[in-house]
mmCIF file of C-alpha atoms in Angstrom:
data_model
loop_
_atom_site.group_PDB
_atom_site.id
_atom_site.type_symbol
_atom_site.label_atom_id
_atom_site.label_comp_id
_atom_site.label_asym_id
_atom_site.label_seq_id
_atom_site.Cartn_x
_atom_site.Cartn_y
_atom_site.Cartn_z
ATOM 1 C CA MET A 1 -14.404 15.073 222.252
ATOM 2 C CA ASN A 2 -17.514 14.195 224.249
ATOM 3 C CA THR A 3 -17.702 15.748 227.694
ATOM 4 C CA THR A 4 -19.121 14.119 230.811
ATOM 5 C CA LEU A 5 -19.518 15.068 234.458
ATOM 6 C CA LEU A 6 -16.057 13.553 234.905
ATOM 7 C CA THR A 7 -14.418 15.801 232.312
ATOM 8 C CA GLY A 8 -11.845 17.990 234.035
ATOM 9 C CA LEU A 9 -11.739 15.845 237.163
ATOM 10 C CA LEU A 10 -9.096 13.506 235.726
ATOM 11 C CA PRO A 11 -6.017 13.807 233.474
ATOM 12 C CA GLN A 12 -6.522 14.073 229.718
ATOM 13 C CA ALA A 13 -5.433 10.463 229.202
ATOM 14 C CA ALA A 14 -8.480 9.233 231.146
ATOM 15 C CA LEU A 15 -11.479 8.755 228.834
ATOM 16 C CA SER A 16 -14.997 8.523 230.220
ATOM 17 C CA ALA A 17 -18.539 7.712 229.145
ATOM 18 C CA GLU A 18 -21.788 8.170 231.048
ATOM 19 C CA ALA A 19 -25.536 7.523 230.898
ATOM 20 C CA PHE A 20 -28.319 9.234 232.817
ATOM 21 C CA GLY A 21 -30.396 6.087 233.075
ATOM 22 C CA ASP A 22 -30.360 2.594 231.620
ATOM 23 C CA VAL A 23 -29.412 2.218 227.951
ATOM 24 C CA PRO A 24 -31.965 0.205 225.934
ATOM 25 C CA GLY A 25 -30.313 -2.757 224.279
ATOM 26 C CA ALA A 26 -27.196 -2.692 226.463
ATOM 27 C CA TRP A 27 -25.817 -6.216 226.202
ATOM 28 C CA LEU A 28 -23.550 -8.491 228.206
ATOM 29 C CA PHE A 29 -20.980 -11.125 227.351
ATOM 30 C CA PRO A 30 -22.039 -14.609 228.527
ATOM 31 C CA GLU A 31 -19.394 -14.490 231.263
ATOM 32 C CA GLU A 32 -20.823 -11.202 232.535
ATOM 33 C CA ALA A 33 -24.391 -12.492 232.440
ATOM 34 C CA ALA A 34 -23.328 -15.580 234.389
ATOM 35 C CA ALA A 35 -22.034 -13.348 237.184
ATOM 36 C CA LEU A 36 -25.586 -12.018 237.666
ATOM 37 C CA SER A 37 -27.241 -15.275 238.623
ATOM 38 C CA GLY A 38 -30.210 -14.457 240.850
ATOM 39 C CA ALA A 39 -29.923 -10.684 240.358
ATOM 40 C CA THR A 40 -32.999 -8.473 240.039
ATOM 41 C CA ASP A 41 -33.973 -6.908 236.712
ATOM 42 C CA ARG A 42 -32.935 -3.508 238.040
ATOM 43 C CA ARG A 43 -29.495 -4.816 238.957
ATOM 44 C CA ARG A 44 -29.125 -6.439 235.535
ATOM 45 C CA ARG A 45 -29.979 -3.182 233.755
ATOM 46 C CA GLU A 46 -27.538 -1.057 235.740
ATOM 47 C CA PHE A 47 -24.832 -3.736 235.423
ATOM 48 C CA ALA A 48 -25.319 -3.838 231.637
ATOM 49 C CA THR A 49 -25.475 -0.054 231.265
ATOM 50 C CA VAL A 50 -22.319 0.664 233.245
ATOM 51 C CA ARG A 51 -20.495 -1.933 231.123
ATOM 52 C CA HIS A 52 -21.923 -0.306 228.020
ATOM 53 C CA CYS A 53 -20.313 2.926 229.254
ATOM 54 C CA ALA A 54 -17.041 1.081 229.808
ATOM 55 C CA ARG A 55 -17.127 -0.340 226.271
ATOM 56 C CA VAL A 56 -17.760 3.124 224.820
ATOM 57 C CA ALA A 57 -14.785 4.484 226.765
ATOM 58 C CA LEU A 58 -12.582 1.559 225.701
ATOM 59 C CA THR A 59 -13.521 2.152 222.061
ATOM 60 C CA SER A 60 -12.444 5.786 222.451
ATOM 61 C CA LEU A 61 -9.173 4.473 223.851
ATOM 62 C CA GLY A 62 -8.748 2.240 220.800
ATOM 63 C CA ARG A 63 -9.034 -0.962 222.793
ATOM 64 C CA PRO A 64 -11.379 -3.894 222.152
ATOM 65 C CA ALA A 65 -13.780 -4.653 224.973
ATOM 66 C CA GLY A 66 -13.912 -8.169 226.367
ATOM 67 C CA PRO A 67 -15.891 -9.455 229.340
ATOM 68 C CA MET A 68 -15.548 -7.270 232.437
ATOM 69 C CA VAL A 69 -16.481 -9.775 235.114
ATOM 70 C CA PRO A 70 -16.476 -8.697 238.766
ATOM 71 C CA GLY A 71 -13.405 -10.059 240.499
ATOM 72 C CA LYS A 72 -12.281 -9.965 244.109
ATOM 73 C CA ARG A 73 -14.313 -7.490 246.192
ATOM 74 C CA GLY A 74 -16.455 -6.811 243.112
ATOM 75 C CA ALA A 75 -13.762 -4.877 241.241
ATOM 76 C CA PRO A 76 -14.205 -5.203 237.448
ATOM 77 C CA THR A 77 -11.558 -6.917 235.353
ATOM 78 C CA TRP A 78 -10.066 -4.753 232.599
ATOM 79 C CA PRO A 79 -8.233 -5.614 229.363
ATOM 80 C CA GLU A 80 -4.483 -6.106 229.635
ATOM 81 C CA GLY A 81 -2.675 -2.788 229.914
ATOM 82 C CA VAL A 82 -5.819 -0.850 230.858
ATOM 83 C CA VAL A 83 -6.920 0.635 234.177
ATOM 84 C CA GLY A 84 -10.408 1.859 234.867
ATOM 85 C CA SER A 85 -13.250 2.428 237.267
ATOM 86 C CA MET A 86 -17.047 2.252 237.175
ATOM 87 C CA THR A 87 -19.820 3.842 239.201
ATOM 88 C CA HIS A 88 -23.604 3.803 239.280
ATOM 89 C CA CYS A 89 -26.324 5.363 241.385
ATOM 90 C CA ASP A 90 -29.965 6.299 240.844
ATOM 91 C CA GLY A 91 -30.167 7.982 237.443
ATOM 92 C CA TYR A 92 -26.474 7.825 236.579
ATOM 93 C CA ARG A 93 -23.894 5.298 235.320
ATOM 94 C CA ALA A 94 -20.323 6.068 234.262
ATOM 95 C CA ALA A 95 -16.979 4.456 233.488
ATOM 96 C CA VAL A 96 -13.473 5.800 232.951
ATOM 97 C CA VAL A 97 -10.434 4.084 231.409
ATOM 98 C CA SER A 98 -6.800 4.826 230.614
ATOM 99 C CA ARG A 99 -3.689 3.064 229.424
ATOM 100 C CA ARG A 100 -1.701 1.771 232.376
ATOM 101 C CA ILE A 101 1.451 3.397 230.980
ATOM 102 C CA ASP A 102 -0.272 6.773 231.411
ATOM 103 C CA ILE A 103 -2.103 6.338 234.727
ATOM 104 C CA ALA A 104 -1.488 3.608 237.310
ATOM 105 C CA ALA A 105 -4.903 3.685 238.996
ATOM 106 C CA LEU A 106 -8.301 5.379 238.717
ATOM 107 C CA GLY A 107 -11.237 5.635 241.067
ATOM 108 C CA ILE A 108 -14.592 7.308 240.439
ATOM 109 C CA ASP A 109 -17.841 7.509 242.366
ATOM 110 C CA ALA A 110 -21.205 9.221 241.903
ATOM 111 C CA GLU A 111 -23.923 9.692 244.500
ATOM 112 C CA PRO A 112 -27.247 11.531 244.667
ATOM 113 C CA HIS A 113 -26.739 15.036 246.064
ATOM 114 C CA LEU A 114 -28.693 14.293 249.234
ATOM 115 C CA PRO A 115 -27.790 14.220 252.928
ATOM 116 C CA LEU A 116 -26.011 11.116 254.173
ATOM 117 C CA PRO A 117 -27.811 9.191 256.927
ATOM 118 C CA PRO A 118 -26.289 10.408 260.233
ATOM 119 C CA SER A 119 -25.745 6.856 261.445
ATOM 120 C CA LEU A 120 -23.582 6.116 258.392
ATOM 121 C CA LEU A 121 -21.447 9.219 258.852
ATOM 122 C CA GLY A 122 -20.646 8.123 262.386
ATOM 123 C CA ARG A 123 -19.274 4.832 261.052
ATOM 124 C CA ILE A 124 -17.045 6.272 258.329
ATOM 125 C CA ALA A 125 -15.711 9.555 259.753
ATOM 126 C CA SER A 126 -13.265 10.223 262.571
ATOM 127 C CA PRO A 127 -13.989 12.980 265.120
ATOM 128 C CA ARG A 128 -11.570 15.269 263.278
ATOM 129 C CA GLU A 129 -13.294 14.558 259.950
ATOM 130 C CA ARG A 130 -16.701 15.263 261.491
ATOM 131 C CA ASP A 131 -15.425 18.619 262.776
ATOM 132 C CA HIS A 132 -14.094 19.368 259.278
ATOM 133 C CA LEU A 133 -17.478 18.588 257.720
ATOM 134 C CA ALA A 134 -19.317 20.692 260.295
ATOM 135 C CA ALA A 135 -17.142 23.692 259.418
ATOM 136 C CA LEU A 136 -17.803 23.168 255.705
ATOM 137 C CA ARG A 137 -21.562 22.943 256.277
ATOM 138 C CA GLN A 138 -21.533 26.208 258.189
ATOM 139 C CA ALA A 139 -19.482 28.048 255.555
ATOM 140 C CA HIS A 140 -21.074 26.495 252.446
ATOM 141 C CA PRO A 141 -24.550 25.195 253.352
ATOM 142 C CA THR A 142 -25.718 24.504 249.782
ATOM 143 C CA VAL A 143 -23.447 21.449 249.425
ATOM 144 C CA HIS A 144 -24.197 18.129 251.132
ATOM 145 C CA TRP A 145 -20.633 17.719 252.370
ATOM 146 C CA ASP A 146 -21.328 14.457 254.160
ATOM 147 C CA ARG A 147 -22.431 12.798 250.907
ATOM 148 C CA LEU A 148 -19.468 14.287 249.051
ATOM 149 C CA PHE A 149 -17.166 12.990 251.793
ATOM 150 C CA PHE A 150 -18.625 9.480 251.446
ATOM 151 C CA SER A 151 -18.168 9.600 247.672
ATOM 152 C CA ALA A 152 -14.544 10.717 248.011
ATOM 153 C CA LYS A 153 -13.809 7.749 250.271
ATOM 154 C CA GLU A 154 -15.419 5.418 247.740
ATOM 155 C CA SER A 155 -13.197 6.803 244.965
ATOM 156 C CA VAL A 156 -10.124 6.426 247.170
ATOM 157 C CA TYR A 157 -10.919 2.759 247.788
ATOM 158 C CA LYS A 158 -11.499 2.108 244.076
ATOM 159 C CA ALA A 159 -8.017 3.481 243.313
ATOM 160 C CA TRP A 160 -6.401 1.711 246.292
ATOM 161 C CA PHE A 161 -7.690 -1.819 245.751
ATOM 162 C CA PRO A 162 -6.322 -2.547 242.234
ATOM 163 C CA LEU A 163 -2.892 -1.335 243.375
ATOM 164 C CA THR A 164 -2.694 -3.312 246.611
ATOM 165 C CA ARG A 165 -5.344 -6.063 246.284
ATOM 166 C CA THR A 166 -6.176 -5.421 249.947
ATOM 167 C CA TRP A 167 -9.157 -3.990 251.789
ATOM 168 C CA LEU A 168 -9.166 -0.363 252.957
ATOM 169 C CA ASP A 169 -11.663 0.530 255.650
ATOM 170 C CA PHE A 170 -13.456 3.889 255.560
ATOM 171 C CA ARG A 171 -11.649 4.901 258.750
ATOM 172 C CA GLU A 172 -8.233 4.045 257.260
ATOM 173 C CA ALA A 173 -8.204 7.067 254.936
ATOM 174 C CA GLU A 174 -8.571 10.566 256.377
ATOM 175 C CA VAL A 175 -10.200 12.856 253.803
ATOM 176 C CA ALA A 176 -10.046 16.653 253.700
ATOM 177 C CA LEU A 177 -12.281 18.462 251.187
ATOM 178 C CA GLU A 178 -11.248 21.797 249.657
ATOM 179 C CA PRO A 179 -14.339 23.887 248.805
ATOM 180 C CA TYR A 180 -12.886 26.510 246.464
ATOM 181 C CA ARG A 181 -10.628 24.459 244.187
ATOM 182 C CA GLN A 182 -13.048 21.520 244.399
ATOM 183 C CA THR A 183 -10.281 19.103 245.315
ATOM 184 C CA PHE A 184 -9.666 16.668 248.155
ATOM 185 C CA ARG A 185 -6.777 14.808 249.710
ATOM 186 C CA ALA A 186 -6.894 11.414 251.403
ATOM 187 C CA ARG A 187 -4.157 10.617 253.917
ATOM 188 C CA LEU A 188 -3.763 6.848 254.145
ATOM 189 C CA LEU A 189 -3.607 5.528 257.706
ATOM 190 C CA ARG A 190 -2.473 2.002 256.887
ATOM 191 C CA THR A 191 0.579 0.623 255.139
ATOM 192 C CA GLY A 192 0.220 -0.090 251.456
ATOM 193 C CA HIS A 193 2.372 -0.362 248.343
ATOM 194 C CA ASP A 194 1.527 -0.074 244.680
ATOM 195 C CA ASP A 195 2.202 -2.867 242.197
ATOM 196 C CA GLU A 196 5.777 -1.628 241.737
ATOM 197 C CA GLY A 197 6.483 -1.685 245.462
ATOM 198 C CA ARG A 198 6.286 2.068 246.060
ATOM 199 C CA PRO A 199 4.724 3.071 249.392
ATOM 200 C CA LEU A 200 1.309 4.703 249.273
ATOM 201 C CA HIS A 201 0.844 7.684 251.579
ATOM 202 C CA GLU A 202 -1.974 9.752 250.086
ATOM 203 C CA PHE A 203 -4.314 10.173 247.129
ATOM 204 C CA ASP A 204 -5.441 13.432 245.570
ATOM 205 C CA GLY A 205 -8.794 13.875 243.896
ATOM 206 C CA ARG A 206 -11.311 16.312 242.482
ATOM 207 C CA TRP A 207 -15.055 16.686 242.915
ATOM 208 C CA ARG A 208 -18.060 18.251 241.245
ATOM 209 C CA VAL A 209 -21.703 18.872 242.127
ATOM 210 C CA GLY A 210 -24.156 19.042 239.238
ATOM 211 C CA ARG A 211 -27.409 17.607 237.903
ATOM 212 C CA ARG A 212 -28.424 16.667 241.449
ATOM 213 C CA LEU A 213 -25.342 14.464 241.762
ATOM 214 C CA VAL A 214 -21.979 14.566 243.487
ATOM 215 C CA VAL A 215 -19.106 13.075 241.494
ATOM 216 C CA THR A 216 -15.586 12.393 242.764
ATOM 217 C CA ALA A 217 -12.479 11.108 241.010
ATOM 218 C CA VAL A 218 -8.977 9.976 241.999
ATOM 219 C CA SER A 219 -5.966 9.284 239.783
ATOM 220 C CA TYR A 220 -2.595 7.903 240.886
ATOM 221 C CA GLY A 221 0.754 7.423 239.154
ATOM 222 C CA VAL A 222 0.084 9.908 236.359
ATOM 223 C CA SER A 223 2.666 10.387 233.594
ATOM 224 C CA ALA A 224 3.517 13.764 232.078
ATOM 225 C CA PHE A 225 1.786 12.673 228.853
ATOM 226 C CA ALA A 226 -1.419 11.882 230.727
ATOM 227 C CA HIS A 227 -1.703 15.555 231.712
ATOM 228 C CA GLY A 228 -1.089 16.642 228.117
ATOM 229 C CA ARG A 229 2.142 18.442 229.003
ATOM 230 C CA VAL A 230 4.327 16.550 226.488
ATOM 231 C CA ARG A 231 3.767 14.628 223.261
ATOM 232 C CA ARG A 232 3.606 10.850 223.436
ATOM 233 C CA ASP A 233 6.491 10.470 220.936
ATOM 234 C CA THR A 234 8.643 12.616 223.231
ATOM 235 C CA VAL A 235 8.062 10.292 226.161
ATOM 236 C CA TYR A 236 7.770 6.900 224.501
ATOM 237 C CA GLY A 237 9.350 7.307 221.053
ATOM 238 C CA ARG A 238 12.625 5.613 222.016
ATOM 239 C CA ARG A 239 11.083 2.553 223.617
#
């Protein structure tokens, strides 16, 4: 099995693909190309490459890849019965997919491992979160915790939106980063329900720093099979 920066950050049922730059010859369906009217060449290349990654991951999942056109709020559309997430930043593109019966929602984000502009941190973090980040910086100064914090909030939103189809502001999820286990927890500060009507209270995620990048990932509604704890025929054989 191919490994990526996302390997180990998500359950086994989540399959990922990545590229450290644009893939020559990455192509688009006509519907995808039409969504890029007026876009720059750079935007077209990253759009095509991240969808190339998604198609590679879908092939690993055994699913055909159709057009993945941006929908509401820019979220990509996925094949029926599939959940997924995409991310891109300078020098990196990645996508992750899973069967919906295994994982209800996924969110991933990658950012350059650089300091976050101070003005941006003030807009996305509460006073308590800023105190938390200050303590982390003092104890572990080699990590750009502000950038990691921003990435975690991006991953939380990418998992939240497909479940609720509603906006989630940066200040509506309170994130706490755990430095030793490389995990984080987001406490949701607004009311939301998943697509089966269950209330959403928090998301758990994992993070990694490597290759001058920070990468974060969130999964929600994970089955026992998705973690590899039981065989699929044990869970689904009587359906």
